[in-house]
């Protein structure tokens, strides 16, 4: 979830209501390249 782009009520709702067994990747940057970089780092860890 790109919190720099959208830190609003929807972000809080997602954090509070998502199934706990699913991962949630949070990052502070904007843009597709930043999102893909974070996903890649997550998958490699």
mmCIF file of C-alpha atoms in Angstrom:
data_model
loop_
_atom_site.group_PDB
_atom_site.id
_atom_site.type_symbol
_atom_site.label_atom_id
_atom_site.label_comp_id
_atom_site.label_asym_id
_atom_site.label_seq_id
_atom_site.Cartn_x
_atom_site.Cartn_y
_atom_site.Cartn_z
ATOM 1 C CA UNK A 1 0.000 0.000 0.000
ATOM 2 C CA UNK A 2 1.467 3.336 -1.030
ATOM 3 C CA UNK A 3 0.855 5.408 2.071
ATOM 4 C CA UNK A 4 2.487 8.513 0.585
ATOM 5 C CA UNK A 5 -0.182 8.561 -2.105
ATOM 6 C CA UNK A 6 -3.198 7.763 0.040
ATOM 7 C CA UNK A 7 -3.093 8.012 3.809
ATOM 8 C CA UNK A 8 -6.774 8.473 4.409
ATOM 9 C CA UNK A 9 -9.787 6.632 5.782
ATOM 10 C CA UNK A 10 -9.464 3.893 3.152
ATOM 11 C CA UNK A 11 -5.904 3.131 4.290
ATOM 12 C CA UNK A 12 -7.059 2.796 7.890
ATOM 13 C CA UNK A 13 -9.984 0.611 6.836
ATOM 14 C CA UNK A 14 -7.710 -1.737 4.889
ATOM 15 C CA UNK A 15 -5.253 -2.017 7.781
ATOM 16 C CA UNK A 16 -8.049 -2.714 10.277
ATOM 17 C CA UNK A 17 -10.123 -5.135 8.210
ATOM 18 C CA UNK A 18 -7.785 -7.213 6.082
ATOM 19 C CA UNK A 19 -7.337 -10.883 6.986
ATOM 20 C CA UNK A 20 -4.349 -11.167 9.324
ATOM 21 C CA UNK A 21 -2.888 -14.152 7.461
ATOM 22 C CA UNK A 22 -2.372 -11.998 4.347
ATOM 23 C CA UNK A 23 0.716 -9.839 4.039
ATOM 24 C CA UNK A 24 0.409 -6.086 3.681
ATOM 25 C CA UNK A 25 3.384 -4.289 2.159
ATOM 26 C CA UNK A 26 3.549 -0.640 3.210
ATOM 27 C CA UNK A 27 5.877 1.856 1.578
ATOM 28 C CA UNK A 28 6.247 5.615 1.700
ATOM 29 C CA UNK A 29 7.119 6.295 -1.939
ATOM 30 C CA UNK A 30 4.881 7.079 -4.881
ATOM 31 C CA UNK A 31 4.873 5.497 -8.293
ATOM 32 C CA UNK A 32 4.923 2.114 -9.949
ATOM 33 C CA UNK A 33 8.696 1.687 -9.831
ATOM 34 C CA UNK A 34 8.737 2.126 -6.058
ATOM 35 C CA UNK A 35 5.883 -0.320 -5.636
ATOM 36 C CA UNK A 36 7.559 -2.949 -7.804
ATOM 37 C CA UNK A 37 10.859 -2.509 -5.934
ATOM 38 C CA UNK A 38 9.120 -3.085 -2.586
ATOM 39 C CA UNK A 39 7.314 -6.169 -3.884
ATOM 40 C CA UNK A 40 10.567 -7.575 -5.221
ATOM 41 C CA UNK A 41 12.329 -7.008 -1.896
ATOM 42 C CA UNK A 42 9.441 -8.690 -0.083
ATOM 43 C CA UNK A 43 9.525 -11.722 -2.359
ATOM 44 C CA UNK A 44 13.303 -12.059 -2.041
ATOM 45 C CA UNK A 45 13.216 -12.005 1.762
#
